[in-house]
Coordinates of C-alpha atoms and ligand atoms in Angstrom, one line a residue:
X237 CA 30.2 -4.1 -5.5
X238 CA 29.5 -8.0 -6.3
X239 CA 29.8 -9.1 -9.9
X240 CA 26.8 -8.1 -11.9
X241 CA 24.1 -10.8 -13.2
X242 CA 23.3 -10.4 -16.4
X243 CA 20.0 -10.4 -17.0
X244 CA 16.7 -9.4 -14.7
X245 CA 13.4 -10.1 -15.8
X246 CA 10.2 -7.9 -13.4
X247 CA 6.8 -8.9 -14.5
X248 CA 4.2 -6.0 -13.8
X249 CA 5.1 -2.3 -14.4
X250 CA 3.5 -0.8 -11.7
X251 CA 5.2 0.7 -8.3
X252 CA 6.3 -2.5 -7.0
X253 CA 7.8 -3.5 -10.2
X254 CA 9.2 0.1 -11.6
X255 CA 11.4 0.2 -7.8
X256 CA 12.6 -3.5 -7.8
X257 CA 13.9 -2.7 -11.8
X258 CA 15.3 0.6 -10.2
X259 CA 17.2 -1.5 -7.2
X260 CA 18.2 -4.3 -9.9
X261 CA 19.5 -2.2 -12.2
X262 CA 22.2 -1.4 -9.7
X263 CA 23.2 -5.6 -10.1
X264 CA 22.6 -6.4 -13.0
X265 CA 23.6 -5.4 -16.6
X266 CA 20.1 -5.3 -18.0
X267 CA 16.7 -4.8 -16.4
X268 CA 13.6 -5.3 -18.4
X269 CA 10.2 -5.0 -17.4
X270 CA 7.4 -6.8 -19.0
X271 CA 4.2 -5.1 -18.7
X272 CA 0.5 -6.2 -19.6
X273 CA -0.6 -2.7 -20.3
X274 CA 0.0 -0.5 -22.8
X275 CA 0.8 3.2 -20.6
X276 CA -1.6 5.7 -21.2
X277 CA -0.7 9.5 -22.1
X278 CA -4.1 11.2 -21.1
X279 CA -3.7 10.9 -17.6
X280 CA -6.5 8.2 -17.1
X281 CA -5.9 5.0 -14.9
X282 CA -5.3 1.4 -17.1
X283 CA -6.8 -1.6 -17.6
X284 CA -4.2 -3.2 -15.0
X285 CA -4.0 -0.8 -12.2
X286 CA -8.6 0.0 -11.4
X287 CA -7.1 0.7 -7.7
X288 CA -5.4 4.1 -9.7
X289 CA -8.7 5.7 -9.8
X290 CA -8.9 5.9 -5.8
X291 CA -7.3 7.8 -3.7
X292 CA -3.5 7.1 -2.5
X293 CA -1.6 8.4 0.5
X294 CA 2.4 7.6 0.3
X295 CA 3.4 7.0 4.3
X296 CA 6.5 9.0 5.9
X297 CA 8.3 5.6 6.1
X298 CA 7.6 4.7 1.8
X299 CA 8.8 8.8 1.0
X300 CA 11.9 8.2 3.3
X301 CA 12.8 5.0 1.1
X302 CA 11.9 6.8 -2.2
X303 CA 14.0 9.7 -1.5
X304 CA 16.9 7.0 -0.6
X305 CA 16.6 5.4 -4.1
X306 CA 16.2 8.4 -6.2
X307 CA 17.5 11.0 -4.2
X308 CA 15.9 14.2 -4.5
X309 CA 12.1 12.6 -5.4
X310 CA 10.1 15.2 -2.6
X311 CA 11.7 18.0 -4.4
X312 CA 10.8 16.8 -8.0
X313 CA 7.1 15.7 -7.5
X314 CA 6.4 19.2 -5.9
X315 CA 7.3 20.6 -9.5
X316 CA 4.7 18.1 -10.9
X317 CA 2.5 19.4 -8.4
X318 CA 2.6 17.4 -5.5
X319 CA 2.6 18.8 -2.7
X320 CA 4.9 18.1 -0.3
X321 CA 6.5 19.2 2.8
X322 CA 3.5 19.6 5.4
X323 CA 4.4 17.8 8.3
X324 CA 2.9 14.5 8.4
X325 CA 1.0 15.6 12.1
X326 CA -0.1 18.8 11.2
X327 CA -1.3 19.4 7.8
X328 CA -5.5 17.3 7.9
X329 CA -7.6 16.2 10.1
X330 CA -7.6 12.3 11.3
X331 CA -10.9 11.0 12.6
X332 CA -10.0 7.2 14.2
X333 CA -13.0 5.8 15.7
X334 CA -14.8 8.6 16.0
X335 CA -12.4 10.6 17.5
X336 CA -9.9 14.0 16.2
X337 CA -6.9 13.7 16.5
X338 CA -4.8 15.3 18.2
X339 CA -2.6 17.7 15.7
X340 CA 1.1 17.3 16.6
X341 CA 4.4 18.5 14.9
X342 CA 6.3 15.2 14.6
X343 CA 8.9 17.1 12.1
X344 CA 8.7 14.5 10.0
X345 CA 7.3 15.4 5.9
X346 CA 4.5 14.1 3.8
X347 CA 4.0 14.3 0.5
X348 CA 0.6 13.8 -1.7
X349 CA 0.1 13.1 -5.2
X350 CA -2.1 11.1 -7.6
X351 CA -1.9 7.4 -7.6
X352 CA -1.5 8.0 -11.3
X353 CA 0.8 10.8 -11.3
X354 CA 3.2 8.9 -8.6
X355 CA 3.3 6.1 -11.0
X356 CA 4.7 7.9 -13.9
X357 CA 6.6 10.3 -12.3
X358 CA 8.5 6.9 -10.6
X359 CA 8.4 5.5 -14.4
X360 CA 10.1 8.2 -15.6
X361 CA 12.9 8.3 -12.8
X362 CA 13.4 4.6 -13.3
X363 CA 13.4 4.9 -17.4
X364 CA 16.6 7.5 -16.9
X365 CA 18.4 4.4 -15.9
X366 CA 20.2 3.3 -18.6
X367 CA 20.2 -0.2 -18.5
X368 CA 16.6 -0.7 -17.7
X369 CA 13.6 -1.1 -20.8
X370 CA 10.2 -1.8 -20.5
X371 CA 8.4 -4.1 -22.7
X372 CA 4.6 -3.1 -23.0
X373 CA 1.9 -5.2 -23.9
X374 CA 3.3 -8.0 -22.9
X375 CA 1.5 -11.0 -20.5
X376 CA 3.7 -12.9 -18.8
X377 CA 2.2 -16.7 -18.7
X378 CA 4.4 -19.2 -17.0
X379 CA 8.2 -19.8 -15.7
X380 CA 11.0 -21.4 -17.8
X381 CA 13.2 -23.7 -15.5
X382 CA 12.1 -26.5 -12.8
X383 CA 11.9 -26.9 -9.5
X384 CA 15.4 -26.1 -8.3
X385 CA 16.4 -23.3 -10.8
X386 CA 14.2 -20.5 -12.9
X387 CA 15.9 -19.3 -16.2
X388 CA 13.2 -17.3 -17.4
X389 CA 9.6 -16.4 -18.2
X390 CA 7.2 -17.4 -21.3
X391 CA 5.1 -14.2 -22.6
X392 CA 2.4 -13.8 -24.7
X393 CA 1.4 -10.8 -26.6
X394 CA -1.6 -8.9 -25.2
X395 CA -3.4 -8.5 -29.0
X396 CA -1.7 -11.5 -30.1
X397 CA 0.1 -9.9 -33.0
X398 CA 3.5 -11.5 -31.9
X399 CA 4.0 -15.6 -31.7
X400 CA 4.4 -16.4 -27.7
X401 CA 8.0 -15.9 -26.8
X402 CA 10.6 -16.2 -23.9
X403 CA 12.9 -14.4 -22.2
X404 CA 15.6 -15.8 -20.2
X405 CA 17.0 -13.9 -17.3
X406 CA 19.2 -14.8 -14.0
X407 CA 16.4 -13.5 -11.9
X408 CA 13.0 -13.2 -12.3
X409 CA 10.7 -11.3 -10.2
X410 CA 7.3 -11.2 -10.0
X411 CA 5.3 -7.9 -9.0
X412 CA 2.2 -8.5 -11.2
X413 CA -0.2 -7.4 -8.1
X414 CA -2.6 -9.3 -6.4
X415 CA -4.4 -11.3 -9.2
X416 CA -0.7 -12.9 -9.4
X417 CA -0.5 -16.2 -10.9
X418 CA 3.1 -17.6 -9.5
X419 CA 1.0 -20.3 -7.0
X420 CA -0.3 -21.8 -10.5
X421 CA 3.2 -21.2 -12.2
X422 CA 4.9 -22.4 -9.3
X423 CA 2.9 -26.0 -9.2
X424 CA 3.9 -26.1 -12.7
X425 CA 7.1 -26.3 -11.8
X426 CA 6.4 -29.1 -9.2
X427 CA 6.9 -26.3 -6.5
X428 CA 4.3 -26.2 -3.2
X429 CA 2.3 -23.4 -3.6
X430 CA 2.5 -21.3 -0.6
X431 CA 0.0 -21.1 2.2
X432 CA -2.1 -18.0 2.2
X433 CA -3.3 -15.5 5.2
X434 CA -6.5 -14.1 4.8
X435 CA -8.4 -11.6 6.7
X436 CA -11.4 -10.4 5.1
X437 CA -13.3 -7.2 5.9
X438 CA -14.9 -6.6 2.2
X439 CA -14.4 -2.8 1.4
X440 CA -15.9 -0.8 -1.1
X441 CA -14.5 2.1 -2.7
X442 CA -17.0 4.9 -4.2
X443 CA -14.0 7.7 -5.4
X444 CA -14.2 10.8 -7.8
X445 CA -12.5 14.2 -8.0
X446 CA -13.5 17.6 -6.6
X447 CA -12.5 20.7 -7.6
X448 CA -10.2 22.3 -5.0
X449 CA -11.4 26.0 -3.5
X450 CA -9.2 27.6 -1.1
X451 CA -12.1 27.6 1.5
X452 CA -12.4 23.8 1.4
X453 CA -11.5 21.6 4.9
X454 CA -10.6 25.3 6.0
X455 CA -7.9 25.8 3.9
X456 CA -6.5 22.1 4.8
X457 CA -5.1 19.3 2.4
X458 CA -6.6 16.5 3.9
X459 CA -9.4 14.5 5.8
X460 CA -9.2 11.2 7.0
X461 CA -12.1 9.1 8.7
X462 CA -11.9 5.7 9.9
X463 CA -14.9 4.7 11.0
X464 CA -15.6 3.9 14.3
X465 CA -17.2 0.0 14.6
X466 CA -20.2 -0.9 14.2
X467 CA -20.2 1.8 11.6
X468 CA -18.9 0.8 8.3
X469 CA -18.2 4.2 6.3
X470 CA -15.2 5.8 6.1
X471 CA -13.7 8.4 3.8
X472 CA -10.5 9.9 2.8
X473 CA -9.7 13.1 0.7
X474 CA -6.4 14.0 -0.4
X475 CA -5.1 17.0 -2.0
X476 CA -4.0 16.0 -5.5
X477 CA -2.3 18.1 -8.3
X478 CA -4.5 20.2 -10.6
X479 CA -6.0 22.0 -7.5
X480 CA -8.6 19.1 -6.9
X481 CA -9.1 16.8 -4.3
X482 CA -10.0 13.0 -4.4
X483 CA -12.6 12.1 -2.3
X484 CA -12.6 8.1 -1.8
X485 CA -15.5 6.5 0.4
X486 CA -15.1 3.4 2.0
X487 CA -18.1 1.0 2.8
X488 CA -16.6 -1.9 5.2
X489 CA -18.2 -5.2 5.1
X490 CA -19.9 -4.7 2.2
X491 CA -21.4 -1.9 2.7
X492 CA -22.9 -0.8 -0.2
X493 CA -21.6 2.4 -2.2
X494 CA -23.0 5.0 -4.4
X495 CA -23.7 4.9 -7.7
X496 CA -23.3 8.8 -8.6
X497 CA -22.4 11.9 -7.3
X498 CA -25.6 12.6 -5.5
X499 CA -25.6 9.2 -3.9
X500 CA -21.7 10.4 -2.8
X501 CA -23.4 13.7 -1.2
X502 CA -26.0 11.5 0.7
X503 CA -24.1 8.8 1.5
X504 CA -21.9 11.1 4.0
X505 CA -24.5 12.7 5.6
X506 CA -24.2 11.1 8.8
X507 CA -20.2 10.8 8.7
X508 CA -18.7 12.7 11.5
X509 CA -17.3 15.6 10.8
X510 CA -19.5 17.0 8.6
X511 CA -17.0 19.0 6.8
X512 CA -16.9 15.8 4.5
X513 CA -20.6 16.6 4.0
X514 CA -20.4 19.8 3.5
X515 CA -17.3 19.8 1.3
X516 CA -19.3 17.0 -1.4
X517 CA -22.6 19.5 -1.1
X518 CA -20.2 22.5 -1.9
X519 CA -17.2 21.0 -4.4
X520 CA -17.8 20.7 -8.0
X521 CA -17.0 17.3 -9.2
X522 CA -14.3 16.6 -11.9
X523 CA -15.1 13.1 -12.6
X524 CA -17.7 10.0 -12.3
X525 CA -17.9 8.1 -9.4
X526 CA -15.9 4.9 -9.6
X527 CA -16.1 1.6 -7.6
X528 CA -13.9 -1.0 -6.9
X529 CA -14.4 -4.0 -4.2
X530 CA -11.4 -5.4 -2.2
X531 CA -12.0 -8.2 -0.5
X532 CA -9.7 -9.3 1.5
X533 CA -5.9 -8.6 2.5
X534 CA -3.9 -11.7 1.7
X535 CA -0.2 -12.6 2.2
X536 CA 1.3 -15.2 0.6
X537 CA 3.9 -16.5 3.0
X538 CA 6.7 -17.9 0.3
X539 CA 8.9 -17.3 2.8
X540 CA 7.8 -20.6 4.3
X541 CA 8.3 -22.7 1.3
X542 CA 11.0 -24.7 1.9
X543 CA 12.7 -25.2 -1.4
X544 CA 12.1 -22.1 -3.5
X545 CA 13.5 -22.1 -6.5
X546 CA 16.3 -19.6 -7.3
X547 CA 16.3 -17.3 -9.3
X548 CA 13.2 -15.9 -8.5
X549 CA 11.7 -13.7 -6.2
X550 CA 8.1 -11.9 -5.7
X551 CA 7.1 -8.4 -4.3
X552 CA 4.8 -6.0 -3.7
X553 CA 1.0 -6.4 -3.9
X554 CA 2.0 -10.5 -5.3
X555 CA 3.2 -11.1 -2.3
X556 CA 1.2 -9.5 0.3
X557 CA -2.1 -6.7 -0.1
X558 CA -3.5 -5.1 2.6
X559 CA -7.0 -3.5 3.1
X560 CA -6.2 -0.2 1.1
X561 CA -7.8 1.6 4.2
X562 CA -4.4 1.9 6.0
X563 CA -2.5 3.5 3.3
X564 CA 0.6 0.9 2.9
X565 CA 0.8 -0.8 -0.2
X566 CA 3.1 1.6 -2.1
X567 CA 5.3 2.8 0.8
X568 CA 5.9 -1.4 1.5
X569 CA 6.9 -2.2 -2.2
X570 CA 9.3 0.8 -1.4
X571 CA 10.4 -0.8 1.5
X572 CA 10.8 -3.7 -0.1
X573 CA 13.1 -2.7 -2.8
X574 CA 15.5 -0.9 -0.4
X575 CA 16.1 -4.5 1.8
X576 CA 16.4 -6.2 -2.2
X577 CA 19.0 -3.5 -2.1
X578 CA 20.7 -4.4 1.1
X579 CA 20.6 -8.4 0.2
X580 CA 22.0 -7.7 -3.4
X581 CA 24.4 -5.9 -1.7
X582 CA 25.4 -9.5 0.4
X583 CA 25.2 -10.7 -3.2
X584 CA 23.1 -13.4 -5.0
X585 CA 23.7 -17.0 -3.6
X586 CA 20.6 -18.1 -1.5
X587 CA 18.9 -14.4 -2.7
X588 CA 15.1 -15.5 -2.2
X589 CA 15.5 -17.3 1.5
X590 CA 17.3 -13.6 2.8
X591 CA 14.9 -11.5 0.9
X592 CA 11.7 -13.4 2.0
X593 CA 13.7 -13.1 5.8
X594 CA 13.6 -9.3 4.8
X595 CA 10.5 -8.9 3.5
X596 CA 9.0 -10.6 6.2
X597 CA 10.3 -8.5 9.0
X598 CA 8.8 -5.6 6.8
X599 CA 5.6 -7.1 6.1
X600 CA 4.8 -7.7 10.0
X601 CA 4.3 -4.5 11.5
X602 CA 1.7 -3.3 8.3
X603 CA 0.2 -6.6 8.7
X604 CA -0.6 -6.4 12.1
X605 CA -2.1 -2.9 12.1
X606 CA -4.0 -3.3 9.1
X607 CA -5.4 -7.1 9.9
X608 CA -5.5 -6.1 14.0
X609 CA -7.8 -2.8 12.8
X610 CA -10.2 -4.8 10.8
X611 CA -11.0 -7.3 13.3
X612 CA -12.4 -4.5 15.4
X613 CA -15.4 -5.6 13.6
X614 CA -17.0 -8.7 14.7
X615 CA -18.6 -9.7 11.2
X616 CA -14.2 -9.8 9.4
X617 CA -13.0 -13.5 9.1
X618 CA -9.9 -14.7 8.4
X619 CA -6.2 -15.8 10.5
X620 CA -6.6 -13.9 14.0
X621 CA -3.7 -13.0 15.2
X622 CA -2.9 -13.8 18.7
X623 CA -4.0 -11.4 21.4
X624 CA -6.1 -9.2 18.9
X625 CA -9.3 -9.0 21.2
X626 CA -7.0 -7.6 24.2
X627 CA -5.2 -5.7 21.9
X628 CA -8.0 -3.8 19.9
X629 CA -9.4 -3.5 23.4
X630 CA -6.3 -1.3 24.1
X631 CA -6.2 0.5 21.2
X632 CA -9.6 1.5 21.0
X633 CA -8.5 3.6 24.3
X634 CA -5.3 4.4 22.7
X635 CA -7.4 6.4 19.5
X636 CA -9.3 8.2 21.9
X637 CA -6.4 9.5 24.1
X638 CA -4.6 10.4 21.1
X639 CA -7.3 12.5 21.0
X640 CA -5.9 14.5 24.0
X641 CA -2.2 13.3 24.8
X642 CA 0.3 14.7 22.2
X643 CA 2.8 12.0 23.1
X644 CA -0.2 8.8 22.0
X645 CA -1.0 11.0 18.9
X646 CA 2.5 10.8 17.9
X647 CA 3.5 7.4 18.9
X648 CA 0.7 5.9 17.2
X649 CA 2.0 8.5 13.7
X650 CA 5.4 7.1 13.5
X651 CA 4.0 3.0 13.5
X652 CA 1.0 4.3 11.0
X653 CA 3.6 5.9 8.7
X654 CA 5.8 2.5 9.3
X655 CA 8.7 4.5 10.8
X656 CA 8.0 2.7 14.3
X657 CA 7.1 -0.8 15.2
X658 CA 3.8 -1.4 16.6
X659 CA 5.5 -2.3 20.2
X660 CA 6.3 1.2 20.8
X661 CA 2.6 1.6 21.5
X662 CA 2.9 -0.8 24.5
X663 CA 5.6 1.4 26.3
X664 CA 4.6 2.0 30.3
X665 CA 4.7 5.9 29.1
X666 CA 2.2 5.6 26.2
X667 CA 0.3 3.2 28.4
X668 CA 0.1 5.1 31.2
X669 CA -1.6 7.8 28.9
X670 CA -3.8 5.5 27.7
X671 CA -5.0 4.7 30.9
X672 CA -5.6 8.4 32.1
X673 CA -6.4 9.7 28.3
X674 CA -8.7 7.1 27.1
X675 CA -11.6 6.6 29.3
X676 CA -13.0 3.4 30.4
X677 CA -11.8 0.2 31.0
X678 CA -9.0 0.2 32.8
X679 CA -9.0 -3.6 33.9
X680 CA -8.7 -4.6 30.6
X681 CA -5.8 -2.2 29.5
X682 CA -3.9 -3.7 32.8
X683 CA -4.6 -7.0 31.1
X684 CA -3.7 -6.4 27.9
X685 CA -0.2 -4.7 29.6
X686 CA 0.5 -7.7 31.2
X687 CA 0.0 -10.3 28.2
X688 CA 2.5 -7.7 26.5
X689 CA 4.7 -8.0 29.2
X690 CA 5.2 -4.3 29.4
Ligands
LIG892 C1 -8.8 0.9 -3.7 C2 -7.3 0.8 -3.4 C3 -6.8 1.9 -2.7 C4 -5.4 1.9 -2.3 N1 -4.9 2.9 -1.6 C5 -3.6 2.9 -1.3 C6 -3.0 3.9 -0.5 O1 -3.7 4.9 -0.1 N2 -1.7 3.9 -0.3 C7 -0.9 2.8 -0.7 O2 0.3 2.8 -0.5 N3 -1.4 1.8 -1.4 C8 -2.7 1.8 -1.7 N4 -3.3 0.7 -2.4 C9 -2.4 -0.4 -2.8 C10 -1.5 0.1 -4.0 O3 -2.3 0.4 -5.1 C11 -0.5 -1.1 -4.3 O4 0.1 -1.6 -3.2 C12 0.5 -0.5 -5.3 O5 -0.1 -0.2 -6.5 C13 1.6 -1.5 -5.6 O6 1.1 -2.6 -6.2 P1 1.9 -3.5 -7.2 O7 2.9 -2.8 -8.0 O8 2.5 -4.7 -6.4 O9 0.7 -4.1 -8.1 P2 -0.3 -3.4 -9.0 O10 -0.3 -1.9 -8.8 O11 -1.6 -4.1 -8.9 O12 0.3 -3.6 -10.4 C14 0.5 -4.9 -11.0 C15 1.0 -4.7 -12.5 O13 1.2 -5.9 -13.1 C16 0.7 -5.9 -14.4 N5 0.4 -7.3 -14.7 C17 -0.5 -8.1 -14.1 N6 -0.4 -9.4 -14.6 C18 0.6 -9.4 -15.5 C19 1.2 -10.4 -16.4 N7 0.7 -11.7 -16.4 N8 2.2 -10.0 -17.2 C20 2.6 -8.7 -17.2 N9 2.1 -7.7 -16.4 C21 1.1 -8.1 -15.6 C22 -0.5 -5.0 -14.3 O14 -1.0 -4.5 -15.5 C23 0.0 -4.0 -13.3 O15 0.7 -2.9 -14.1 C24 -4.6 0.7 -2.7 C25 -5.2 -0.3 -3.4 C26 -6.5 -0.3 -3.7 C27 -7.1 -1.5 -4.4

């Protein structure tokens, strides 16, 4: 192994933050964490984290690099009631667009838990470590160095009890989520702030729990609807521990949400299948309905700043969200840490350029299906990638002939659960089934093949 650094500073104790501290604390000698919040015992989401109150599904390709970093993790959260080991194709129903799914056996395993419980369950595995601490209560406000060279981070204490204070580190990394500040800390330092890409489709999320009754879905642990455009509601409920379920709707561009649990009931009443109906008129809710607007997914491309200072580097949520609709947040911080890992590994001269190189080849293919799905609705706006009309042409086929061909259903799996790269859907074999699985408009899935080049 390189020579350790001494000191690493994460700002924001969340999942992006709790794995980089767990991938640090292989480098350096000490890892601490500085955390706004203080962490609550009850079970209840903080002040920091609103998105912990809606429902969160970990992607095959995030549980693959969790297992790598703390190996046995499946196998623990099932004892703190996750559940685990259904096979990723077979264990819910998937509505894309309208259309079932197709249910496959891809023999690859799932897992799902409780935003909540994930996060302290990872806390927990990351606090055996001996060399990494978290400081609560603590607000990071601005970076200690200049433009070349960051030596630290100046804190503030959250009730103001302690004077502001520093702490200087070798590296500093920022995973404080989207409302990050580093653009503003960065021009501080005399640093560019970085250009942003921003796609906006304006979701609201309407979520509570459900008791769970072995009748429920017919008997299954999951039901996922993505709403076929111009229709802007979409739900998801996920099997959670505690025998409950969290139902999350999803109101795109706006869409207004309900305000209570009859407004949840009537709100889905038109949402094919009905099971989601039924299942709110039947279930006995655990908890309020909560809301929470995300407007926009956003990625701050620092990889494109040409002098970034060392010393530094940003993950997670701070360095690109996605609409939560597609599941990826966690699974990419996961993702994330694991290529920190393999650059650490290189060692630490010209860290941030190589990571950003990394994080960028991660970032693309989660990018591209989330932004690529939302502009299937005329009214998002935002950075268009190139080729998305032709290509959400050919994918509106693609959902409805994984509706019927086994071998779409599970292509189009393994690049939603990030274990495949979006390309694999523009193979002559899948598009061949897409042209005899998903009905009309065949001129325009030749087009779309040839623009590929496939
Ligand atoms: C409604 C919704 C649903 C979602 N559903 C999914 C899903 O199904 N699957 C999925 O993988 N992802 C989902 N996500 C995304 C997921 O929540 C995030 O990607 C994930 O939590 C990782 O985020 P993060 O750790 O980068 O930031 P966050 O979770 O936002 O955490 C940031 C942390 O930094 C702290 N902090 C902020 N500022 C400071 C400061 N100045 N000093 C110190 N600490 C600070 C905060 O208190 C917080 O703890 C969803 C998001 C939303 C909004």
């Amino acid at each position: 192994m390189n020579s350790r650094g001494k000191h690493a500073v994460v700002l924001g104790g969340s999942i992006a933050g709790l794995l980089a501290a767990r991938t640090l604390s292989d480098h350096f000698q000490e890892v601490t964490i500085l955390e706004r919040d203080a962490f609550n015992a009850d079970g209840q989401p903080r002040k920091g984290v609103p998105q912990g109150s809606h429902s969160h599904g970990l992607l095959a390709g995030g549980l693959r690099a969790l297992e790598l970093m703390f190996p046995g993790f499946a196998a623990g959260a099932r004892e703190r009631g996750g559940e685990v080991d259904h096979d990723i194709g077979d264990f819910g129903d998937w509505y894309v667009g309208g259309v079932p799914t197709l249910r496959v056996r891809s023999g690859v395993r799932g897992m799902l838990m409780s935003r909540i419980g994930l996060e302290s369950y990872i806390r927990e595995l990351v606090l055996r470590r001996d060399n990494v601490a978290i400081a609560t209560g603590r607000v990071a406000r601005g970076l200690l160095g200049d433009a070349q060279r960051v030596l630290g981070v100046s804190v503030v204490d959250r009730d103001g009890t302690h004077l502001p204070s520093t702490f200087e580190a070798d590296l500093v990394v920022d995973a404080t989520g989207r409302g990050s500040q580093l653009p503003r800390w960065l021009k501080d330092l005399g640093v560019a702030a970085p250009r942003e890409q921003r796609v906006r489709a304006d979701v609201i999320y309407t979520s509570c729990y459900v008791r769970r009754k072995r009748s429920h879905l017919g008997g299954e642990s999951a039901l996922i609807v993505t709403p076929p455009p111009p229709s802007r509601r979409g739900a998801a409920v996920l099997a959670v521990e505690g025998s409950r379920y969290i139902v999350t709707l999803s109101g795109y561009l706006g869409e207004p949400g309900p305000s209570d649990y009859a407004g949840m009931i009537e709100y889905t009443r038109d949402i094919q299948p009905h099971a989601l109906y039924q299942l709110l008129c039947d279930a006995e809710p655990l908890s309020e309905p909560v809301q929470m607007r995300d407007p926009e997914s956003r990625w701050r491309r620092y990889d494109r700043i040409a002098r970034f200072p060392q010393g530094l580097l940003v993950c997670g949520d701070a360095l690109c969200s996605f609409n939560p609709a597609y599941g990826q947040g966690m699974s990419v911080a996961a993702l994330e840490s694991d290529a920190l890992a393999g650059c650490l590994r290189q060692g630490q001269t010209r860290l941030a350029p190589r990571f950003f190189r990394a994080a960028t080849a991660i970032l693309a293919a989660p990018w591209a299906v989330a932004v690529g799905g939302d502009f299937a609705y005329r009214e998002v706006v935002g950075e268009r990638p190139f080729g998305t009309a032709l290509l959400n042409a050919y994918f509106a086929r693609l959902h409805r002939a994984a509706g019927k061909s086994a071998q779409v259903a599970l292509a189009r799996l393994r690049v939603t659960h990030l274990l495949a790269a979006p390309h694999t859907l523009l193979t002559p074999g899948i598009i061949a089934r897409v042209l005899r699985f998903g009905g009309s408009g065949a001129a325009e899935l030749r087009l779309a093949a040839s623009a590929t080049g496939s």
